[in-house]
Coordinates of C-alpha atoms in Angstrom, one line a residue:
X1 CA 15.9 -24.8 -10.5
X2 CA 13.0 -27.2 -10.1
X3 CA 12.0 -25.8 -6.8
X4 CA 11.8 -22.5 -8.1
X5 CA 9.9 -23.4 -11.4
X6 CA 7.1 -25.3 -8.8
X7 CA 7.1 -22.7 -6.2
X8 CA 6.6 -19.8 -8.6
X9 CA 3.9 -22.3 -10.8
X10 CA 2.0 -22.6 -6.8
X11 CA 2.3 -18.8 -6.6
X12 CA 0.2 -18.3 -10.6
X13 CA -2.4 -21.1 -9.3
X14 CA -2.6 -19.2 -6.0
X15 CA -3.3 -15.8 -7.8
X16 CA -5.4 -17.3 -10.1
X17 CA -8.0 -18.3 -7.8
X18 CA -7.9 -14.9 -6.6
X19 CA -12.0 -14.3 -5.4
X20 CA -14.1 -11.8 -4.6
X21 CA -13.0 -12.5 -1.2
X22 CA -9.0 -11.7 -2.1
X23 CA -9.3 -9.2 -4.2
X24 CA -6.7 -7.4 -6.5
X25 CA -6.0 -4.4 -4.1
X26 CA -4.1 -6.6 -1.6
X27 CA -1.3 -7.4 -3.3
X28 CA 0.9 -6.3 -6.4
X29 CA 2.0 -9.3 -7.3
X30 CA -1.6 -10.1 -8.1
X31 CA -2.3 -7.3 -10.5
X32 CA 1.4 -7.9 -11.8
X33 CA 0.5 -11.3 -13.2
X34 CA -3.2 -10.0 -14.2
X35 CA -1.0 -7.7 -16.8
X36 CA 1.5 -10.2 -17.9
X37 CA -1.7 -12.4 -18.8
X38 CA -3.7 -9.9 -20.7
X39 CA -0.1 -8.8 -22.7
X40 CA -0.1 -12.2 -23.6
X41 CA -3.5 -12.2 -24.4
X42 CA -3.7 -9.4 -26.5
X43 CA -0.8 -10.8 -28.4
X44 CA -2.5 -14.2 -29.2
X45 CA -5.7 -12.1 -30.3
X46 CA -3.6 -9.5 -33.0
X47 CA -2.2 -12.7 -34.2
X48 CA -5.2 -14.0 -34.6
X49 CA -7.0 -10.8 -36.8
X50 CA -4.1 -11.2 -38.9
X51 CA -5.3 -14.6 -39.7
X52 CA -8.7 -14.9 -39.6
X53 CA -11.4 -12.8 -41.8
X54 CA -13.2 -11.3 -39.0
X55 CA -13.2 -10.9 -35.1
X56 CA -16.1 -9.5 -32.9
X57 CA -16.3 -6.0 -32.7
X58 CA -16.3 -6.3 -28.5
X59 CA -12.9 -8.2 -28.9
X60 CA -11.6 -5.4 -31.5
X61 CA -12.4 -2.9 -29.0
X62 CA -11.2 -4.7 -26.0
X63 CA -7.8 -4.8 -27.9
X64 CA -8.1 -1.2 -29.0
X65 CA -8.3 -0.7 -25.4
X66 CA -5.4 -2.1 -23.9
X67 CA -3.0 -0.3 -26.5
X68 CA -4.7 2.8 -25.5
X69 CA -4.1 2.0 -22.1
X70 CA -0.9 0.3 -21.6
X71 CA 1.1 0.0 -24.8
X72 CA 0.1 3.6 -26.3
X73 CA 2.5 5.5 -24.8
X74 CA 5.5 3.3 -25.6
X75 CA 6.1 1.8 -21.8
X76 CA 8.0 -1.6 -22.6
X77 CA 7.7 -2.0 -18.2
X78 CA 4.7 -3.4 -17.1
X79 CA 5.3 -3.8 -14.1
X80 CA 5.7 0.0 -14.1
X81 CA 1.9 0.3 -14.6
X82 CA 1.0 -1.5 -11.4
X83 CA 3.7 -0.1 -9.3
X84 CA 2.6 3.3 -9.6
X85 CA -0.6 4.6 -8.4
X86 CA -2.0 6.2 -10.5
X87 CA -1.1 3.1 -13.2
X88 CA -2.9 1.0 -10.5
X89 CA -5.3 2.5 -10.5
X90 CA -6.7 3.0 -13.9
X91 CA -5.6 -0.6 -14.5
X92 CA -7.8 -1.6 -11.8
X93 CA -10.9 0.4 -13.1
X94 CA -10.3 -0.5 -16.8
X95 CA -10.3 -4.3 -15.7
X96 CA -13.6 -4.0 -13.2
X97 CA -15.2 -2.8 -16.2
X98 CA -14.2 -5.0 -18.5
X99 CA -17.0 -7.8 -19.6
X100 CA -16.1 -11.0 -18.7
X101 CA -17.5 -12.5 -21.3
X102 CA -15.1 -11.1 -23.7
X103 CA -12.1 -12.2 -21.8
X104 CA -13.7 -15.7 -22.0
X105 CA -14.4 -15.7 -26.0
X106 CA -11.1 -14.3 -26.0
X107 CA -9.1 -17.3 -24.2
X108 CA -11.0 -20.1 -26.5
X109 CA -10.9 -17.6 -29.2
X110 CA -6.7 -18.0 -28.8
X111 CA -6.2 -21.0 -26.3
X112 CA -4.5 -18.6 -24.2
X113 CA -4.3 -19.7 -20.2
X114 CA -3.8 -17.7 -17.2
X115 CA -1.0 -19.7 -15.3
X116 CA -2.4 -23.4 -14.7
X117 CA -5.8 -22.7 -15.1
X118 CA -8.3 -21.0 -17.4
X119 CA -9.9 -17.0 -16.6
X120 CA -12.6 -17.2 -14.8
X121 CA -15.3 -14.6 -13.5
X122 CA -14.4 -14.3 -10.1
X123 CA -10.4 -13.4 -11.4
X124 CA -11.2 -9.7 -12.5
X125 CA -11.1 -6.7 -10.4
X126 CA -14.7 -6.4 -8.5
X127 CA -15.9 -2.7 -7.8
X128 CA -14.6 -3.3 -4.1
X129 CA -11.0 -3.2 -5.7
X130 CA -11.6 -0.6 -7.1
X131 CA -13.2 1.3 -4.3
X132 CA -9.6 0.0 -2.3
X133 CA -7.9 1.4 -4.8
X134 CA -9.8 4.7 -4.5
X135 CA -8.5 4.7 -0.9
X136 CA -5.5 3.4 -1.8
X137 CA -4.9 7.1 -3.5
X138 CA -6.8 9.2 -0.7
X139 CA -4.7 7.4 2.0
X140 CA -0.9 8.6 -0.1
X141 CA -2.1 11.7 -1.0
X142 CA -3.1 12.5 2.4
X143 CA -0.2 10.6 3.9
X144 CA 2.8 12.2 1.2
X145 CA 1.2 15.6 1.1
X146 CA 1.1 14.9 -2.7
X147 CA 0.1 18.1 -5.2
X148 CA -3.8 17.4 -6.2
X149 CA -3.4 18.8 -9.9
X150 CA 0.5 17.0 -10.4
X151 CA -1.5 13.6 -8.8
X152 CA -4.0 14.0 -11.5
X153 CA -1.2 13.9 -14.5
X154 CA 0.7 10.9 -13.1
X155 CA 3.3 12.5 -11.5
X156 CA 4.3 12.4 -7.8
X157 CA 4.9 16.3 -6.4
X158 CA 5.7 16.3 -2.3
X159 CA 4.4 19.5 -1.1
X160 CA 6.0 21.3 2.6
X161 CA 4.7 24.1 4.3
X162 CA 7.0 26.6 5.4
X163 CA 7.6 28.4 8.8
X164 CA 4.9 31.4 7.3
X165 CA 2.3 28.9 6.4
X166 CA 2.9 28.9 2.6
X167 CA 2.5 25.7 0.6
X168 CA 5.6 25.0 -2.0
X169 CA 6.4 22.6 -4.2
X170 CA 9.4 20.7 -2.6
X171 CA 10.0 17.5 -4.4
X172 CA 9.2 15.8 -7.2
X173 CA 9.6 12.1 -7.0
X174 CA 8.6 10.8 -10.2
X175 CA 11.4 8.9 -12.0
X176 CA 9.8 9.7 -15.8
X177 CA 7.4 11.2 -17.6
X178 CA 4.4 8.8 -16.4
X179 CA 1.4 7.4 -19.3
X180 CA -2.0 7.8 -17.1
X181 CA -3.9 10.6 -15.9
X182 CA -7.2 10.9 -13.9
X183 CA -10.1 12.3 -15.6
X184 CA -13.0 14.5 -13.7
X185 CA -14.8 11.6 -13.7
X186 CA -11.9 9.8 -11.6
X187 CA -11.4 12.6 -9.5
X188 CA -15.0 12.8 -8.2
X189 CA -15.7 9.4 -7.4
X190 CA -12.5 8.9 -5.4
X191 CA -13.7 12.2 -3.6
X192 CA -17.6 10.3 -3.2
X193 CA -15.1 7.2 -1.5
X194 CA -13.1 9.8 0.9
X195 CA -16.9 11.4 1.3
X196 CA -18.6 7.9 2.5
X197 CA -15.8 6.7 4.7
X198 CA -16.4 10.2 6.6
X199 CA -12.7 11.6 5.7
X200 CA -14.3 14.6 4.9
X201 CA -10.9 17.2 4.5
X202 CA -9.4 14.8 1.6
X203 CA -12.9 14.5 0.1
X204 CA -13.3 18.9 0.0
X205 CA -9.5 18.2 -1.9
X206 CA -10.3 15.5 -4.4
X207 CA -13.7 17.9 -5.3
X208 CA -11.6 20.7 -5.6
X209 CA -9.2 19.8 -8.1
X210 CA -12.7 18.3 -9.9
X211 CA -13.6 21.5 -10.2
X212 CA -10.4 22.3 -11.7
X213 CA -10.4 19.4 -14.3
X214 CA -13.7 20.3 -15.5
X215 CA -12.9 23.9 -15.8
X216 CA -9.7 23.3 -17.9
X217 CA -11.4 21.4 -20.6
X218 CA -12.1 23.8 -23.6
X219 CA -15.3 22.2 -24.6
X220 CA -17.0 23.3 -20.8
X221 CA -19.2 26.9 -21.2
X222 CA -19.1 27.9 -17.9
X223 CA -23.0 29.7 -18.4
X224 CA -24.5 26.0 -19.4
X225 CA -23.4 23.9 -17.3
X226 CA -22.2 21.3 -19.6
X227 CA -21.2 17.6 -18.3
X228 CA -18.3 16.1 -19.6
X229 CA -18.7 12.5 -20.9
X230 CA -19.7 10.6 -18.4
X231 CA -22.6 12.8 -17.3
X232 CA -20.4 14.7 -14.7
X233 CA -21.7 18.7 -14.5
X234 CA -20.0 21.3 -12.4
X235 CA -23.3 21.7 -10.4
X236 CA -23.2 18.5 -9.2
X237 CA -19.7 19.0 -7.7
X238 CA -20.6 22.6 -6.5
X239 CA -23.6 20.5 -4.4
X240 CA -21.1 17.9 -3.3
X241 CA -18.4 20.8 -2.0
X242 CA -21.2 22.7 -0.1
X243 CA -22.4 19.6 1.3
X244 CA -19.1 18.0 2.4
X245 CA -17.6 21.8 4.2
X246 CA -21.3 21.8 6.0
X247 CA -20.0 18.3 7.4
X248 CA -17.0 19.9 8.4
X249 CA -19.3 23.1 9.4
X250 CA -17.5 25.2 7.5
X251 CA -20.9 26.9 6.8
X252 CA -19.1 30.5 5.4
X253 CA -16.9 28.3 3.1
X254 CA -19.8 26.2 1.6
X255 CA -22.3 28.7 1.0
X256 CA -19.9 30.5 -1.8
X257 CA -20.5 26.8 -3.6
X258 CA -24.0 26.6 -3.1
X259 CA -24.3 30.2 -4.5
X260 CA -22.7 29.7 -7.6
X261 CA -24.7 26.1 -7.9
X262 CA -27.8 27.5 -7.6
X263 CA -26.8 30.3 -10.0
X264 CA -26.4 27.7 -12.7
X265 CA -30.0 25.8 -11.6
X266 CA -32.4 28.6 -10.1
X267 CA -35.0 27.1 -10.4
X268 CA -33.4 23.8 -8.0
X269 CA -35.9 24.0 -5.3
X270 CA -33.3 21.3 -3.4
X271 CA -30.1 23.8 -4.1
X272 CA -32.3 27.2 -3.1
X273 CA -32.8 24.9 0.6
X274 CA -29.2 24.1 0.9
X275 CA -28.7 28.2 0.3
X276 CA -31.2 28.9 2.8
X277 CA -29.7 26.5 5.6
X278 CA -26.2 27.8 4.9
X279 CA -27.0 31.3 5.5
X280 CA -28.8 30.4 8.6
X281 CA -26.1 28.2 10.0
X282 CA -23.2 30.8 9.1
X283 CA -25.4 33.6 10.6
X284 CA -25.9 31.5 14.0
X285 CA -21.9 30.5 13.6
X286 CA -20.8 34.4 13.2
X287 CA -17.8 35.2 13.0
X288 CA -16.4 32.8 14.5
X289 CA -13.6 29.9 12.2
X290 CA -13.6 27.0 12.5
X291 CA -10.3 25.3 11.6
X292 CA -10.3 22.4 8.9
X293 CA -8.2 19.9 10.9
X294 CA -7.8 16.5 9.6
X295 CA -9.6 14.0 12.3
X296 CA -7.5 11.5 13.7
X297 CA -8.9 8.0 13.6
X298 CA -9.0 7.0 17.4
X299 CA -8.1 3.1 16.5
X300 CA -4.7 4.0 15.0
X301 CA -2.0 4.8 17.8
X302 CA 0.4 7.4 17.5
X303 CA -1.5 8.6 14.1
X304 CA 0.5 12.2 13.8
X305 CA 4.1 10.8 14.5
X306 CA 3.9 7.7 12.2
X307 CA 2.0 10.1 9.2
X308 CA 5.1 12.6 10.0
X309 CA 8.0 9.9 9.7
X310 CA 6.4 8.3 6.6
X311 CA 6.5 12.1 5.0
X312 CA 10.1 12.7 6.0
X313 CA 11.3 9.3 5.2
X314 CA 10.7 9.9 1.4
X315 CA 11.2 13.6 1.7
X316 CA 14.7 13.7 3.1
X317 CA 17.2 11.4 2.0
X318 CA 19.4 12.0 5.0
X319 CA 22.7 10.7 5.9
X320 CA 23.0 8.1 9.2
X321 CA 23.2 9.6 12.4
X322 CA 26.4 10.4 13.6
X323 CA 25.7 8.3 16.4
X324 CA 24.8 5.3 14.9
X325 CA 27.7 2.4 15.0
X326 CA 28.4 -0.5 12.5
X327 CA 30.5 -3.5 12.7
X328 CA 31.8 -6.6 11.6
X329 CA 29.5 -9.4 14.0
X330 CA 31.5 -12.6 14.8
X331 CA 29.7 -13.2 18.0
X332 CA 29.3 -17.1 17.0
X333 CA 31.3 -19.8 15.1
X334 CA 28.9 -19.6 12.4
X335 CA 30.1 -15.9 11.7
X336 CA 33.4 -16.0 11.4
X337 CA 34.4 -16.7 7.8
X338 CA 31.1 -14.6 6.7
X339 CA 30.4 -12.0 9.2
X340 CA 27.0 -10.4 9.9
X341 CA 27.4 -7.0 8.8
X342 CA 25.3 -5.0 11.4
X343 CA 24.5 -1.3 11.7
X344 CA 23.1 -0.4 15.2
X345 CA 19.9 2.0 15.1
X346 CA 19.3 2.0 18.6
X347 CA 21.2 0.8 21.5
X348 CA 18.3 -0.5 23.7
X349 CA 15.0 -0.5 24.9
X350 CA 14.3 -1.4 22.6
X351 CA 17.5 -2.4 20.5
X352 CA 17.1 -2.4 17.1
X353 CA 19.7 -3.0 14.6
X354 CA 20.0 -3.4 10.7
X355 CA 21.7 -6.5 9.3
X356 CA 23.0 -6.0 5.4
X357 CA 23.4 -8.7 2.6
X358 CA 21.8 -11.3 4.9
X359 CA 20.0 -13.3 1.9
X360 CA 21.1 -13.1 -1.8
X361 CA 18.7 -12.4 -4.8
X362 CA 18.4 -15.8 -5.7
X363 CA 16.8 -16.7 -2.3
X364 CA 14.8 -13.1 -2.0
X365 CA 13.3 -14.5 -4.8
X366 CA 12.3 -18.2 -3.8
X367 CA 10.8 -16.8 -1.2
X368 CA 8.5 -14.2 -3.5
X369 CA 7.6 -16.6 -5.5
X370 CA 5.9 -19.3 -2.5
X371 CA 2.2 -18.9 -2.1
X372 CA 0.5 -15.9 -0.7
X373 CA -2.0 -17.2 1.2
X374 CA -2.3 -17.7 4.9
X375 CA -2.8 -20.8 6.2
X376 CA -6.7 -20.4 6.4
X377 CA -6.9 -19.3 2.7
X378 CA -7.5 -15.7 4.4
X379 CA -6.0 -11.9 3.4
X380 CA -5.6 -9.4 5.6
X381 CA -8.1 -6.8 3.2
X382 CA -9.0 -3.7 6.2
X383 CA -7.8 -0.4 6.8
X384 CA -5.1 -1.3 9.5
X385 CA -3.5 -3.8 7.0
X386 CA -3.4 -3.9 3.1
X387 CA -1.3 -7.4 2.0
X388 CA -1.5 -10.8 1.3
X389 CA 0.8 -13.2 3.6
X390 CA 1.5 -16.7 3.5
X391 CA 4.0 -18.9 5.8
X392 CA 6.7 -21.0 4.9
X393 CA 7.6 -23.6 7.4
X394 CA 11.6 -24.4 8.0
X395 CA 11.3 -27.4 6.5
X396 CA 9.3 -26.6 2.9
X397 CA 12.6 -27.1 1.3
X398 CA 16.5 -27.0 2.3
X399 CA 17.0 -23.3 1.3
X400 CA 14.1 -21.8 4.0
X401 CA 15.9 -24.4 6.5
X402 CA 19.5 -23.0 5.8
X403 CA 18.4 -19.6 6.0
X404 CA 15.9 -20.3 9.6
X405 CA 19.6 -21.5 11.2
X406 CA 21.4 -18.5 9.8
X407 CA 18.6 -16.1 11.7
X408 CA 19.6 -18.3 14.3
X409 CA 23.6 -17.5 13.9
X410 CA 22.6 -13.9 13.7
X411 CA 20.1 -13.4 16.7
X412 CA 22.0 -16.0 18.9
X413 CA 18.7 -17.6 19.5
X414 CA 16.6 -21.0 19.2
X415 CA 14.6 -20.3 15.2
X416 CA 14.0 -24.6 15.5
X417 CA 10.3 -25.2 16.3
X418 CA 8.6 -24.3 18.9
X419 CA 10.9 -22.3 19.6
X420 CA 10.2 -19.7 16.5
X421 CA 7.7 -19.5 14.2
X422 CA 7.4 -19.8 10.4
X423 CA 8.8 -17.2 8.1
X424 CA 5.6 -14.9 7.3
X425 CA 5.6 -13.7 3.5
X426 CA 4.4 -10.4 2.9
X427 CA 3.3 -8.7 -0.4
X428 CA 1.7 -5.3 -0.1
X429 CA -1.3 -4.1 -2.3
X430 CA -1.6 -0.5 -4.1
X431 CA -0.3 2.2 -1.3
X432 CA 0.4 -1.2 1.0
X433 CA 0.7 -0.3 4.6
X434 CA 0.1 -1.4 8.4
X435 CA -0.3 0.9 11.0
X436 CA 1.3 1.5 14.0
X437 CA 1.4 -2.1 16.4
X438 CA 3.4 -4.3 18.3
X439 CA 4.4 -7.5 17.6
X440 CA 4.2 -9.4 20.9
X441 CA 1.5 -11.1 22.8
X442 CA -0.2 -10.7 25.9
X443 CA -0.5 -13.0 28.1
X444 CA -3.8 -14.8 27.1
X445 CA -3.5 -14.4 23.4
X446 CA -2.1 -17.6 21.2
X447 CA 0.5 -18.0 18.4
X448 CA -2.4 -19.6 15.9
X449 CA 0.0 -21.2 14.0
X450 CA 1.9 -23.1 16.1
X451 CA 0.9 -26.1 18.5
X452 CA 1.9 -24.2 22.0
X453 CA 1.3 -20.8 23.5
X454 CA 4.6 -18.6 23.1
X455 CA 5.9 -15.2 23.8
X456 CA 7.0 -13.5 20.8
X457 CA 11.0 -12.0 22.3
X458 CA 12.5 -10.9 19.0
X459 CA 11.3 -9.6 15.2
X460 CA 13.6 -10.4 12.6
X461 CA 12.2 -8.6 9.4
X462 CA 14.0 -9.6 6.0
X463 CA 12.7 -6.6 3.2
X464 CA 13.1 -8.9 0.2
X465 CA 12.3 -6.9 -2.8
X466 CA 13.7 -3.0 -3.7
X467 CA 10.9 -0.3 -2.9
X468 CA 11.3 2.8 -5.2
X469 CA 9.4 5.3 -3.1
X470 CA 8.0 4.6 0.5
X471 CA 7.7 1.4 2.3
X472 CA 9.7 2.1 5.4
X473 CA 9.4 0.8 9.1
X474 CA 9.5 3.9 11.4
X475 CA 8.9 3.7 15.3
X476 CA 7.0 6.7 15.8
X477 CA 7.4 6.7 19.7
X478 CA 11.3 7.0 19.7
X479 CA 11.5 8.8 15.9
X480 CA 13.1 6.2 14.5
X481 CA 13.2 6.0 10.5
X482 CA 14.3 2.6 8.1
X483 CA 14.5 2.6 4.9
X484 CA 13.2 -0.9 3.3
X485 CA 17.0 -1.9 2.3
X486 CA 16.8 -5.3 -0.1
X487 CA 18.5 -8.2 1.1
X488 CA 19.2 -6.5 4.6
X489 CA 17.1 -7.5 7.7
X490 CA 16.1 -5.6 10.6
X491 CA 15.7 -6.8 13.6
X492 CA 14.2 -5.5 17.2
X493 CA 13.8 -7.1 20.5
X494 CA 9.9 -7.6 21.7
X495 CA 10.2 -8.4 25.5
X496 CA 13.0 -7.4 27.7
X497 CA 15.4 -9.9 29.5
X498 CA 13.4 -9.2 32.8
X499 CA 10.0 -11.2 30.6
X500 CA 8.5 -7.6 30.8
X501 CA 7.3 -6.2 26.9
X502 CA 8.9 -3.6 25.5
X503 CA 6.2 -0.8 24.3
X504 CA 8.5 1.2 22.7
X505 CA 9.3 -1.8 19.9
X506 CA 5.8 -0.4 18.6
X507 CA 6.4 0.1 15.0
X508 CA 4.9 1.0 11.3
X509 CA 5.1 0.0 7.5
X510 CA 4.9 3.1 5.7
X511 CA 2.8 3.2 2.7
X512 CA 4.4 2.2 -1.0
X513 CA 4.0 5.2 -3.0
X514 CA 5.6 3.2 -6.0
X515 CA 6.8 0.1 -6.0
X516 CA 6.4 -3.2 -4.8
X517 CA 6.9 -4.3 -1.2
X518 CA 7.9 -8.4 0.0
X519 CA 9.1 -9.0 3.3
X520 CA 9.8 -12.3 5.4
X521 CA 9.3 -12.0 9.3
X522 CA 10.5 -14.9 11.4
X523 CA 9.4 -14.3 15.1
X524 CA 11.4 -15.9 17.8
X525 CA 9.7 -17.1 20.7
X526 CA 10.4 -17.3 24.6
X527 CA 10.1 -21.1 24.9
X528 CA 13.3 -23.0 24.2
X529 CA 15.5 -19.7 24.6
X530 CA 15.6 -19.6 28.4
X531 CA 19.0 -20.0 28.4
X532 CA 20.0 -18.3 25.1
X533 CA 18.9 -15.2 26.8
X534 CA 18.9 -15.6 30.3
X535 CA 17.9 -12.3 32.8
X536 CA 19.7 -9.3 33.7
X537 CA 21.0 -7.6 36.1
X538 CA 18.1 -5.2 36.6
X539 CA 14.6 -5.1 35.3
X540 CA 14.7 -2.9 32.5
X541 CA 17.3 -4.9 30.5

């Protein structure tokens, strides 16, 4: 019990000093204990009015706030708010902008504390989260075909196109009635981030349903032109529609928006040039259409089939394959009283093979609650990668020692040092993903964290937390779909016998619609397994 209380006491001080340089977006856990702090807060504050005579107005409305935010709707799950995206999301904007100052009169105002140390500045969500989190929405939207206008009201609707082309409705994945919405004003900026990172299809989609938003509200009069709250007027979108489709050169599709902009402002000597170039450039294009394909970002391998398997693994709950074999594994000593229980995904190259109940709950959890941070005091904050990870060495206490020899009993191989490395903790951020990669090596790379150069020859991925929606490893080159199973551990061979890699162990963490995703990888290395796993009888084994 101690050890937990003083690993999960490093793991507040560790997201307490959360900088601009970490960020909220990387991790859950992060925004998780943000909430828990300001419930606590608020708490310490109502007590407070009811005892004191008078409390700045900024600190009323701060309070007001956060009930009309979190507690309004009668959500006793908090965690609920950060695990789904839209929740995320508006908790992320609320906070970024939220004055610091008033947090800070706040804590000395009640004594309140976030974890071991006192808020500071640098602790609340910075406009880059917020721009992540922006992405965050564009990337599972895109990725989860999710219904614009159902996004917009906090529920989660998978759409399918059938064999005729029509777009249906197929699935709606929300477990209840959700508390958050987006606004216009949410809509268009997330379409401005899609816009400025040049995905240009999902920023025509996030205008669109803009459009919609603005046009639902019974206040708008379609003849004036009147802005909503925050200054946000149909024209405006109208411009950035025509101007995002001429990227795309769609020039017959964005003249119709320039039209009806310029309709609205004649006397917009900028709009009456972007109506003259669109007629010029859709008279010089003809008749000929274009089609609005999504581009592919050349960095990301096997793009389409990864997208494709991360759609159908939350799509179709399907049934194992028919050809898929488990067993009982007493392979070793170690496994007879307690057997591995192992289902077999694929037989080889590579082989792959899903272990069940291989840590309990209680040490799932010690392992959540160690630091996130990597050993450099560095996140992984990019496109290709969106978590925090931190290593736990075998011997940081007796429980990550038992559990590095029972990999060990399981895999058949060396997990002492050098031999393997350190368990890697992972917490993914809002929509938390990594794209398509392998794990090994070549030849003149390093493992940084150990002392000697090694060949990665086996993953061994524990998924240590319950994901609700998403979050599964699919190998897009042999179609290969796993669901993030809690406790279970999955577990793939890197290099063949014959000390050639294995490209087909190339792999993917799909993105956590809702949810929040831990994992523990413990890579097992070539050096001291020589004869654990000597060579075949021919070079592909």
């Amino acid at each position: 019990m101690r050890v937990l209380l003083l690993l999960h006491c490093a793991l507040l001080t560790t997201v307490v000093c959360a900088s601009k340089q970490h960020g909220f977006s990387t991790a859950v856990v992060r925004l998780e204990n943000l909430l828990l702090f300001e419930s606590n807060l608020v708490d310490k504050i109502r007590q407070h009015m009811s005892d004191a005579d008078s409390v700045r107005e900024d600190i009323k409305r701060y309070v007001d706030d956060f009930e009309a935010n979190i507690l309004h709707p009668g959500f006793d799950d908090l965690a609920y708010h950060v695990q789904h995206p839209v929740g995320a999301y508006r908790l992320v904007k609320r906070l970024s902008q939220t004055d610091p100052g008033v947090l800070t009169h706040a804590r000395l105002l009640t004594g309140v504390v976030y974890g071991d140390a006192v808020i500071k500045t640098t602790e609340l969500p910075t406009e880059e989260d917020l721009r992540m989190s922006a992405l965050a929405l564009i990337r599972l939207q895109d990725i989860y075909h999710l219904d614009m206008r159902s996004l917009t009201q906090g529920q989660l609707v998978m759409l399918a196109r059938q064999s005729d082309g029509t777009v249906v409705k197929q699935k709606r994945i929300t477990r209840e009635e959700p508390a958050f919405s987006l606004d216009a004003e949410d809509t268009v900026y997330i379409g401005d981030i899609a816009y400025n990172e040049e995905e240009y299809l999902n920023a025509v989609l996030w205008y669109l349903v803009t459009l919609d938003l603005l046009r639902g509200r019974e206040q708008v009069d379609i003849t004036d032109d009147p802005a909503d709250d925050s200054g946000l007027g149909r024209v405006d979108v109208l411009i950035k529609l025509g101007d995002t489709l001429t990227k795309l050169r769609q020039h017959q599709r964005a003249l119709p928006f320039y039209r009806d902009a310029l309709r609205m402002g004649p006397e917009n000597q900028v709009i009456k040039s972007k109506v003259v170039e669109a007629e010029r450039q859709a008279t010089l294009q003809g008749n000929v259409t274009l089609k609005m394909a999504k581009l592919l970002k050349g960095s990301i391998p096997y793009q389409e089939d990864y997208e494709n398997l991360c759609y159908h693994s939350v799509l179709r709950n399907q049934p194992p394959s028919s050809r898929l074999s488990c067993t009982y594994d007493r392979t070793r000593p170690e496994l007879y009283l307690s057997p591995a229980r192992r289902e077999v995904l694929h037989e080889k190259n590579p082989e792959i093979a899903l272990y069940h109940d291989v840590i309990s709950d209680e040490e799932a959890a010690m392992l959540e609650r160690s630091p996130v941070v990597s050993k450099h005091g560095k996140v992984f904050h990019s496109d290709v990668r969106v978590s925090e990870t931190g290593w736990l060495h075998d011997n940081t206490t007796d429980v990550i020692s038992k559990l590095s020899r029972r990999v060990g009993y399981i895999t058949g191989l060396n997990t002492e040092y050098p031999s393997a490395e350190s368990f890697q903790v992972v917490n993914y951020g809002l929509g938390g993903l990594y794209v398509p990669h392998v794990d090994y090596f070549e030849e003149t790379q390093l493992v940084k964290h150990v002392n000697r150069p090694g060949k990665r020859i086996l993953t061994f991925l524990l998924y240590l937390s319950e994901v609700e929606l998403g979050g599964a490893t699919v190998f897009p080159q042999i179609n290969l779909i796993v669901p993030a199973v809690k406790n279970g551990a999955l577990m793939f061979r890197d290099m063949k016998r014959s000390g050639e890699f294995e490209p087909l162990s190339m792999h993917a963490g799909c993105p956590v619609l809702i949810g929040s995703k831990w994992i523990a990888n413990k890579w097992i290395l070539d050096r001291g397994n020589e004869f654990k796993r000597p060579c075949g009888l021919t070079p592909d084994e």
